[in-house]
CSV table of C-alpha atoms in Angstrom, one decimal:
chain,number,residue,atom,x,y,z
A,175,UNK,CA,62.4,-175.1,-2.7
A,176,UNK,CA,62.1,-177.8,0.1
A,177,UNK,CA,58.7,-177.9,1.7
A,178,UNK,CA,57.7,-178.7,5.2
A,179,UNK,CA,58.0,-182.5,4.6
A,180,UNK,CA,61.7,-182.0,3.8
A,181,UNK,CA,62.3,-179.8,6.9
A,182,UNK,CA,60.3,-181.4,9.7
A,183,UNK,CA,59.6,-179.3,12.8
A,184,UNK,CA,58.5,-180.6,16.2
A,185,UNK,CA,54.7,-181.0,16.5
A,186,UNK,CA,54.5,-178.0,18.8
A,187,UNK,CA,56.6,-176.0,16.3
A,188,UNK,CA,54.2,-176.9,13.5
A,189,UNK,CA,51.2,-175.7,15.4
A,190,UNK,CA,52.8,-172.3,16.0
A,191,UNK,CA,54.1,-171.9,12.5
A,192,UNK,CA,51.3,-169.5,11.5
A,193,UNK,CA,51.5,-167.4,14.7
A,194,UNK,CA,55.2,-167.2,14.3
A,195,UNK,CA,55.0,-165.8,10.8
A,196,UNK,CA,52.3,-163.3,11.9
A,197,UNK,CA,54.7,-162.1,14.6
A,198,UNK,CA,57.5,-161.5,12.1
A,199,UNK,CA,55.1,-160.0,9.6
A,200,UNK,CA,53.9,-157.4,12.1
A,201,UNK,CA,57.3,-156.6,13.5
A,202,UNK,CA,56.6,-158.1,16.9
A,203,UNK,CA,59.4,-160.7,16.7
A,204,UNK,CA,62.5,-159.0,15.4
A,205,UNK,CA,64.7,-161.7,17.0
A,206,UNK,CA,64.6,-165.4,17.7
A,207,UNK,CA,64.5,-164.7,21.5
A,208,UNK,CA,61.5,-162.4,21.0
A,209,UNK,CA,59.8,-165.1,19.0
A,210,UNK,CA,60.5,-167.6,21.8
A,211,UNK,CA,59.0,-165.3,24.4
A,212,UNK,CA,56.0,-164.3,22.3
A,213,UNK,CA,55.1,-167.9,21.4
A,214,UNK,CA,55.8,-169.4,24.9
A,215,UNK,CA,57.9,-172.2,23.5
A,216,UNK,CA,61.5,-173.5,24.0
A,217,UNK,CA,64.4,-171.9,22.2
A,218,UNK,CA,64.8,-175.1,20.3
A,219,UNK,CA,61.2,-175.0,19.0
A,220,UNK,CA,61.5,-171.3,18.1
A,221,UNK,CA,64.7,-172.1,16.2
A,222,UNK,CA,63.1,-174.9,14.3
A,223,UNK,CA,60.1,-172.7,13.5
A,224,UNK,CA,62.3,-169.9,12.2
A,225,UNK,CA,64.3,-172.4,10.1
A,226,UNK,CA,61.2,-173.8,8.5
A,227,UNK,CA,59.9,-170.3,7.7
A,228,UNK,CA,63.2,-169.5,6.2
A,229,UNK,CA,63.1,-172.8,4.1
A,230,UNK,CA,59.8,-171.7,2.8
A,231,UNK,CA,61.4,-168.4,1.6
A,232,UNK,CA,59.3,-166.3,3.9
A,233,UNK,CA,61.7,-165.0,6.5
A,234,UNK,CA,65.5,-164.6,6.9
A,235,UNK,CA,67.5,-165.6,9.9
A,236,UNK,CA,70.6,-163.4,10.3
A,237,UNK,CA,73.6,-165.4,11.4
A,238,UNK,CA,74.9,-162.4,13.2
A,239,UNK,CA,73.3,-162.2,16.7
A,240,UNK,CA,71.6,-159.0,17.8
A,241,UNK,CA,73.2,-157.7,21.0
A,242,UNK,CA,72.5,-154.8,23.2
A,243,UNK,CA,70.2,-156.5,25.7
A,244,UNK,CA,70.5,-158.7,28.7
A,245,UNK,CA,71.3,-162.4,28.3
A,246,UNK,CA,72.6,-164.2,25.3
A,247,UNK,CA,72.5,-162.4,21.9
A,248,UNK,CA,69.8,-163.6,19.6
A,249,UNK,CA,69.6,-164.0,15.8
A,250,UNK,CA,67.7,-161.4,13.9
A,251,UNK,CA,64.5,-162.3,12.1
A,252,UNK,CA,63.0,-160.4,9.1
A,253,UNK,CA,60.7,-161.0,6.2
A,254,UNK,CA,62.6,-162.2,3.1
A,255,UNK,CA,62.9,-159.2,0.7
A,256,UNK,CA,63.2,-161.7,-2.2
A,257,UNK,CA,60.2,-163.8,-1.0
A,258,UNK,CA,56.9,-164.1,-2.7
A,259,UNK,CA,54.3,-161.3,-3.1
A,260,UNK,CA,50.6,-160.9,-3.4
A,261,UNK,CA,48.6,-158.6,-5.7
A,262,UNK,CA,46.6,-155.9,-3.9
A,263,UNK,CA,43.9,-153.9,-5.7
A,264,UNK,CA,41.5,-151.1,-4.7
A,265,UNK,CA,38.6,-149.6,-6.6
A,266,UNK,CA,37.2,-146.1,-5.7
A,267,UNK,CA,34.9,-143.6,-7.3
A,268,UNK,CA,37.7,-141.9,-9.2
A,269,UNK,CA,39.7,-144.8,-10.4
A,270,UNK,CA,41.5,-147.9,-9.2
A,271,UNK,CA,45.0,-148.9,-7.9
A,272,UNK,CA,47.1,-152.0,-8.0
A,273,UNK,CA,50.4,-152.9,-6.2
A,274,UNK,CA,52.4,-155.9,-5.3
A,275,UNK,CA,53.2,-156.5,-1.6
A,276,UNK,CA,55.5,-158.8,0.2
A,277,UNK,CA,55.2,-159.7,3.9
A,278,UNK,CA,55.8,-157.0,6.4
A,279,UNK,CA,53.0,-154.6,5.3
A,280,UNK,CA,55.2,-152.8,2.7
A,281,UNK,CA,53.7,-152.1,-0.7
A,282,UNK,CA,55.7,-151.8,-3.9
A,283,UNK,CA,55.1,-148.7,-5.9
A,284,UNK,CA,51.3,-148.5,-6.6
A,285,UNK,CA,49.9,-147.9,-10.1
A,286,UNK,CA,46.8,-145.6,-10.2
A,287,UNK,CA,44.5,-145.7,-13.2
A,288,UNK,CA,41.2,-144.2,-14.2
A,289,UNK,CA,38.1,-146.3,-14.3
A,290,UNK,CA,37.2,-147.6,-17.8
A,291,UNK,CA,34.0,-146.2,-19.4
A,292,UNK,CA,31.4,-147.5,-19.4
A,293,UNK,CA,32.1,-148.6,-15.8
A,294,UNK,CA,30.0,-151.8,-15.6
A,295,UNK,CA,31.4,-154.3,-13.0
A,296,UNK,CA,32.8,-156.8,-15.5
A,297,UNK,CA,34.6,-154.2,-17.5
A,298,UNK,CA,36.1,-152.5,-14.4
A,299,UNK,CA,37.2,-155.8,-12.8
A,300,UNK,CA,38.8,-157.0,-16.0
A,301,UNK,CA,40.8,-153.7,-16.2
A,302,UNK,CA,41.9,-154.2,-12.6
A,303,UNK,CA,43.0,-157.7,-13.2
A,304,UNK,CA,44.9,-156.8,-16.4
A,305,UNK,CA,46.8,-154.0,-14.7
A,306,UNK,CA,47.7,-156.4,-11.8
A,307,UNK,CA,48.7,-159.0,-14.3
A,308,UNK,CA,51.3,-156.6,-15.8
A,309,UNK,CA,52.8,-156.1,-12.4
A,310,UNK,CA,52.9,-159.8,-11.8
A,311,UNK,CA,54.6,-160.5,-15.1
A,312,UNK,CA,57.2,-157.8,-14.6
A,313,UNK,CA,58.2,-159.1,-11.1
A,314,UNK,CA,60.9,-161.7,-10.5
A,315,UNK,CA,59.1,-162.7,-7.3
A,316,UNK,CA,56.4,-165.4,-7.3
A,317,UNK,CA,52.8,-164.2,-6.7
A,318,UNK,CA,50.7,-166.2,-4.3
A,319,UNK,CA,47.3,-164.6,-4.5
A,320,UNK,CA,45.2,-161.4,-5.2
A,321,UNK,CA,42.7,-159.4,-3.2
A,322,UNK,CA,40.5,-156.4,-3.9
A,323,UNK,CA,39.2,-153.6,-1.7
A,324,UNK,CA,35.8,-152.2,-2.8
A,325,UNK,CA,33.8,-149.2,-1.6
A,326,UNK,CA,30.7,-151.3,-0.7
A,327,UNK,CA,29.7,-153.8,1.9
A,328,UNK,CA,30.4,-157.3,0.6
A,329,UNK,CA,27.9,-160.0,1.9
A,330,UNK,CA,29.3,-163.2,3.3
A,331,UNK,CA,29.5,-166.0,2.2
A,332,UNK,CA,28.1,-165.3,-1.2
A,333,UNK,CA,30.5,-162.4,-2.0
A,334,UNK,CA,28.0,-160.0,-3.5
A,335,UNK,CA,28.3,-156.2,-3.4
A,336,UNK,CA,25.2,-154.9,-1.8
A,337,UNK,CA,25.4,-151.1,-2.2
A,338,UNK,CA,28.2,-149.9,-4.6
A,339,UNK,CA,26.3,-146.6,-4.7
A,340,UNK,CA,29.3,-144.5,-5.9
A,341,UNK,CA,30.2,-147.0,-8.6
A,342,UNK,CA,26.7,-147.2,-10.0
A,343,UNK,CA,26.8,-151.0,-9.8
A,344,UNK,CA,23.6,-153.0,-9.4
A,345,UNK,CA,22.8,-154.3,-5.9
A,346,UNK,CA,23.8,-157.9,-5.6
A,347,UNK,CA,26.7,-157.7,-8.1
A,348,UNK,CA,28.7,-161.0,-7.7
A,349,UNK,CA,31.9,-159.1,-7.2
A,350,UNK,CA,33.9,-161.9,-5.7
A,351,UNK,CA,33.1,-164.3,-8.5
A,352,UNK,CA,33.7,-161.7,-11.2
A,353,UNK,CA,37.1,-160.7,-9.7
A,354,UNK,CA,38.2,-164.4,-9.5
A,355,UNK,CA,37.2,-164.9,-13.2
A,356,UNK,CA,39.0,-161.7,-14.3
A,357,UNK,CA,42.2,-162.7,-12.5
A,358,UNK,CA,42.1,-166.3,-13.9
A,359,UNK,CA,41.7,-164.8,-17.4
A,360,UNK,CA,44.4,-162.2,-16.9
A,361,UNK,CA,47.0,-164.5,-15.2
A,362,UNK,CA,46.5,-167.8,-17.0
A,363,UNK,CA,48.0,-170.9,-15.5
A,364,UNK,CA,48.7,-169.3,-12.1
A,365,UNK,CA,45.4,-170.4,-10.4
A,366,UNK,CA,45.8,-167.5,-7.9
A,367,UNK,CA,43.5,-167.6,-4.9
A,368,UNK,CA,41.4,-164.4,-4.8
A,369,UNK,CA,39.3,-162.5,-2.3
A,370,UNK,CA,37.2,-159.3,-2.1
A,371,UNK,CA,36.2,-157.2,0.9
A,372,UNK,CA,35.0,-153.8,2.0
A,373,UNK,CA,37.8,-151.1,1.7
A,374,UNK,CA,37.2,-149.6,5.2
A,375,UNK,CA,37.4,-153.1,6.8
A,376,UNK,CA,40.6,-153.8,5.1
A,377,UNK,CA,42.1,-150.4,5.9
A,378,UNK,CA,41.3,-151.0,9.6
A,379,UNK,CA,43.0,-154.4,9.5
A,380,UNK,CA,46.2,-152.9,8.0
A,381,UNK,CA,46.2,-150.0,10.5
A,382,UNK,CA,45.8,-152.5,13.3
A,383,UNK,CA,48.7,-154.6,12.2
A,384,UNK,CA,51.1,-152.1,10.8
A,385,UNK,CA,49.9,-148.5,11.6
A,386,UNK,CA,48.3,-146.3,14.2
A,387,UNK,CA,46.1,-149.0,15.6
A,388,UNK,CA,48.8,-151.4,16.7
A,389,UNK,CA,48.1,-153.0,20.0
A,390,UNK,CA,44.7,-151.5,20.4
A,391,UNK,CA,42.2,-154.0,21.8
A,392,UNK,CA,39.0,-152.3,20.4
A,393,UNK,CA,40.0,-150.2,17.4
A,394,UNK,CA,37.4,-148.0,15.7
A,395,UNK,CA,38.5,-146.9,12.2
A,396,UNK,CA,36.6,-144.1,10.3
A,397,UNK,CA,37.6,-142.8,6.9
A,398,UNK,CA,36.4,-141.0,3.8
A,399,UNK,CA,38.2,-141.5,0.5
A,400,UNK,CA,36.6,-140.1,-2.7
A,401,UNK,CA,32.9,-140.4,-1.8
A,402,UNK,CA,31.1,-141.6,1.3
A,403,UNK,CA,32.2,-142.5,4.8
A,404,UNK,CA,33.4,-146.0,5.9
A,405,UNK,CA,34.1,-147.5,9.2
A,406,UNK,CA,35.3,-150.7,10.8
A,407,UNK,CA,35.9,-152.2,14.2
A,408,UNK,CA,38.8,-154.5,15.1
A,409,UNK,CA,38.3,-156.4,18.4
A,410,UNK,CA,41.2,-158.4,19.8
A,411,UNK,CA,43.0,-158.4,16.5
A,412,UNK,CA,40.0,-159.6,14.4
A,413,UNK,CA,37.6,-157.6,12.3
A,414,UNK,CA,34.0,-157.4,13.6
A,415,UNK,CA,32.0,-158.0,10.4
A,416,UNK,CA,28.7,-159.1,11.9
A,417,UNK,CA,26.6,-162.1,10.9
A,418,UNK,CA,26.9,-161.5,7.1
A,419,UNK,CA,29.9,-159.3,6.7
A,420,UNK,CA,27.8,-156.1,6.8
A,421,UNK,CA,28.6,-154.6,10.2
A,422,UNK,CA,29.8,-151.0,10.8
A,423,UNK,CA,28.1,-149.3,7.8
A,424,UNK,CA,28.8,-146.0,9.7
A,425,UNK,CA,28.1,-143.9,6.6
A,426,UNK,CA,24.4,-144.4,7.2
A,427,UNK,CA,24.4,-142.7,10.6
A,428,UNK,CA,22.1,-139.6,10.3
A,429,UNK,CA,23.9,-136.5,11.8
A,430,UNK,CA,21.6,-133.8,10.2
A,431,UNK,CA,18.0,-134.8,9.4
A,432,UNK,CA,17.7,-131.6,7.3
A,433,UNK,CA,21.0,-132.1,5.6
A,434,UNK,CA,22.2,-133.1,2.2
A,435,UNK,CA,20.3,-135.8,0.3
A,436,UNK,CA,22.0,-139.3,0.4
A,437,UNK,CA,21.9,-141.9,-2.3
A,438,UNK,CA,20.3,-144.2,0.2
A,439,UNK,CA,17.1,-142.1,0.0
A,440,UNK,CA,17.5,-140.3,3.4
A,441,UNK,CA,19.0,-136.9,4.3
A,442,UNK,CA,22.0,-135.9,6.4
A,443,UNK,CA,23.8,-139.3,6.6
A,444,UNK,CA,27.4,-139.2,7.5
A,445,UNK,CA,28.1,-140.5,4.0
A,446,UNK,CA,27.1,-137.1,2.5
A,447,UNK,CA,27.9,-134.8,5.4
A,448,UNK,CA,31.6,-135.7,6.0
A,449,UNK,CA,33.0,-136.8,2.7
A,450,UNK,CA,35.0,-134.8,0.1
A,451,UNK,CA,31.9,-133.6,-1.9
A,452,UNK,CA,30.4,-132.3,1.4
A,453,UNK,CA,33.6,-130.3,2.2
A,454,UNK,CA,33.9,-129.0,-1.3
A,455,UNK,CA,30.2,-127.9,-1.3
A,456,UNK,CA,30.6,-126.2,2.1
A,457,UNK,CA,33.7,-124.3,0.8
A,458,UNK,CA,32.0,-123.4,-2.5
A,459,UNK,CA,34.8,-125.2,-4.5
A,460,UNK,CA,34.5,-127.2,-7.7
A,461,UNK,CA,37.3,-129.6,-8.6
A,462,UNK,CA,39.2,-129.0,-11.8
A,463,UNK,CA,38.4,-131.4,-14.6
A,464,UNK,CA,40.0,-134.8,-13.9
A,465,UNK,CA,41.1,-133.8,-10.4
A,466,UNK,CA,40.3,-136.5,-7.8
A,467,UNK,CA,37.7,-135.5,-5.3
A,468,UNK,CA,40.0,-136.4,-2.4
A,469,UNK,CA,42.8,-134.2,-3.7
A,470,UNK,CA,40.5,-131.3,-4.1
A,471,UNK,CA,39.1,-131.7,-0.6
A,472,UNK,CA,42.5,-131.9,0.9
A,473,UNK,CA,43.4,-128.6,-0.7
A,474,UNK,CA,40.5,-127.1,1.3
A,475,UNK,CA,41.9,-128.4,4.6
A,476,UNK,CA,45.3,-127.0,3.7
A,477,UNK,CA,43.8,-123.6,3.0
A,478,UNK,CA,41.8,-123.5,6.3
A,479,UNK,CA,44.5,-121.4,8.1
A,480,UNK,CA,44.3,-118.5,5.6
A,481,UNK,CA,40.9,-118.7,3.9
A,482,UNK,CA,37.7,-118.0,5.9
A,483,UNK,CA,35.5,-120.0,3.5
A,484,UNK,CA,37.8,-123.0,3.8
A,485,UNK,CA,37.9,-122.6,7.6
A,486,UNK,CA,34.2,-122.5,7.9
A,487,UNK,CA,33.8,-125.5,5.7
A,488,UNK,CA,36.4,-127.5,7.7
A,489,UNK,CA,34.6,-126.6,11.0
A,490,UNK,CA,31.2,-127.5,9.6
A,491,UNK,CA,32.3,-130.9,8.4
A,492,UNK,CA,34.4,-131.5,11.6
A,493,UNK,CA,31.3,-130.9,13.6
A,494,UNK,CA,29.2,-133.4,11.6
A,495,UNK,CA,32.0,-136.0,11.7
A,496,UNK,CA,32.4,-135.5,15.5
A,497,UNK,CA,28.7,-136.1,16.0
A,498,UNK,CA,28.9,-139.3,14.1
A,499,UNK,CA,32.0,-140.5,15.9
A,500,UNK,CA,30.4,-139.7,19.2
A,501,UNK,CA,27.4,-141.9,18.4
A,502,UNK,CA,29.8,-144.8,17.5
A,503,UNK,CA,31.8,-144.3,20.7
A,504,UNK,CA,28.6,-144.4,22.8
A,505,UNK,CA,27.7,-147.8,21.3
A,506,UNK,CA,31.1,-149.4,20.7
A,507,UNK,CA,33.3,-148.0,23.6
A,508,UNK,CA,36.6,-148.3,21.6
A,509,UNK,CA,40.0,-147.7,23.2
A,510,UNK,CA,41.4,-146.0,20.1
A,511,UNK,CA,40.0,-144.2,17.1
A,512,UNK,CA,42.0,-143.9,13.9
A,513,UNK,CA,41.0,-141.5,11.1
A,514,UNK,CA,41.9,-142.2,7.5
A,515,UNK,CA,41.6,-140.4,4.2
A,516,UNK,CA,40.0,-137.0,4.3
A,517,UNK,CA,39.3,-137.4,8.0
A,518,UNK,CA,43.0,-137.6,8.8
A,519,UNK,CA,43.3,-134.2,7.1
A,520,UNK,CA,40.3,-132.8,9.0
A,521,UNK,CA,42.0,-133.8,12.3
A,522,UNK,CA,45.2,-132.0,11.2
A,523,UNK,CA,43.2,-128.9,10.2
A,524,UNK,CA,40.9,-128.9,13.3
A,525,UNK,CA,43.1,-130.6,16.0
A,526,UNK,CA,41.0,-129.1,18.8
A,527,UNK,CA,37.6,-128.7,17.3
A,528,UNK,CA,37.1,-132.3,16.0
A,529,UNK,CA,38.1,-133.9,19.4
A,530,UNK,CA,35.9,-131.4,21.1
A,531,UNK,CA,33.0,-132.2,18.8
A,532,UNK,CA,33.3,-135.9,19.7
A,533,UNK,CA,33.7,-135.2,23.5
A,534,UNK,CA,30.7,-132.8,23.5
A,535,UNK,CA,28.3,-135.4,22.2
A,536,UNK,CA,29.8,-138.5,23.8
A,537,UNK,CA,28.0,-139.9,26.9
A,538,UNK,CA,31.3,-139.8,28.9
A,539,UNK,CA,32.5,-136.5,27.6
A,540,UNK,CA,36.1,-135.7,27.8
A,541,UNK,CA,36.5,-138.3,30.6
A,542,UNK,CA,36.1,-141.0,28.0
A,543,UNK,CA,39.7,-140.3,27.0
A,544,UNK,CA,39.6,-142.2,23.7
A,545,UNK,CA,42.7,-141.3,21.6
A,546,UNK,CA,41.8,-139.8,18.3
A,547,UNK,CA,44.7,-140.5,15.9
A,548,UNK,CA,45.6,-140.0,12.3
A,549,UNK,CA,46.1,-143.1,10.2
A,550,UNK,CA,49.8,-143.9,9.8
A,551,UNK,CA,49.7,-145.7,6.5
A,552,UNK,CA,49.6,-143.8,3.2
A,553,UNK,CA,47.6,-146.4,1.3
A,554,UNK,CA,45.8,-148.4,4.0
A,555,UNK,CA,43.1,-149.7,1.6
A,556,UNK,CA,45.7,-151.2,-0.6
A,557,UNK,CA,47.7,-152.4,2.4
A,558,UNK,CA,44.6,-154.0,3.7
A,559,UNK,CA,43.9,-155.8,0.4
A,560,UNK,CA,47.4,-157.2,0.7
A,561,UNK,CA,46.6,-158.4,4.2
A,562,UNK,CA,43.6,-160.2,2.9
A,563,UNK,CA,45.6,-161.9,0.2
A,564,UNK,CA,48.3,-162.9,2.6
A,565,UNK,CA,45.8,-164.3,5.3
A,566,UNK,CA,45.7,-167.9,4.0
A,567,UNK,CA,49.5,-168.1,4.3
A,568,UNK,CA,49.5,-166.4,7.7
A,569,UNK,CA,47.1,-169.1,8.8
A,570,UNK,CA,49.1,-171.9,7.2
A,571,UNK,CA,52.6,-170.9,6.0
A,572,UNK,CA,53.2,-174.4,4.6
A,573,UNK,CA,50.6,-173.6,1.9
A,574,UNK,CA,53.3,-171.6,0.2
A,575,UNK,CA,55.0,-174.9,-0.9
A,576,UNK,CA,51.7,-176.4,-2.2
């Protein structure tokens, strides 16, 4: 495949190669004319950029112009369905998942597996890497990198997991280095770049690029998967991670000082008042052996319309979640709030009560008018891991040819 040296672009075109790929990747440049307008370049430069991205095997340029609008018809642009992929992985309290993902935010069919026992970090990460390696080996498409979403804050720049409370990993586990070593062993000879980040941060990034958070300037994302509550803030398209990657640990907001004990040592944290175990406890339900906590909790939300105990549990947890979100709104002033995981189901089961709980404790009340929306992506954590793995190539598409 010819690289950038074989298909030179104008200097201006080369500086916008990454932004151009990002526009196609997020669906914001479906035609060459849309790319021209979004980049603020000439048609000739946009054409050269599109051609170089096509030469790299990242996008396709349809020779049949797209009509239907004013002015000259324009060539269609799309991500190349036969182009390279990345490996996305996610670990949660009930298991782990792996999937391949091309550009465009679309995952191939994920594989979900239980955590190995014992679940020490090295053993778990080797299992993740080996499952991913099987997908890479079975795919005809080249793999450019791997990234992992984990249910813990990951300190920057050292890449240590500081509080993997629900995995029972020691504080300071060098998760980034361990994952890199596991991938190198499982996919020998490929030298795949790897990265690890907090699952809520990555889910927020995916929702902002491809889901319910598109075009939001200040996006607050709040979610609960299998245990605990996560949150993230995207400002002007970039994650706000703080000085060391540890910002927006929203699960540690106390919403009931006399509430359930939290693994952090306090009581009533959002982590334990608005997650699946909290909803199940409030409803007096016990998951069946082997049943994921999230699936069991979602069954409670679906039963809320006909089961008084389920209704009371949904209302209780919605009130706790609303109090936590109101506190975040008072501090962060987002223009959109997206709810993922169990919280998306709570919004569906309590479409009036949950927004009212937020408005009732928000400084601006209902006048704040912050939209409260369900997440649009089915697997935002995995999709976010894919975004993390793709990021070096979105920054510099020519690295594909390296």
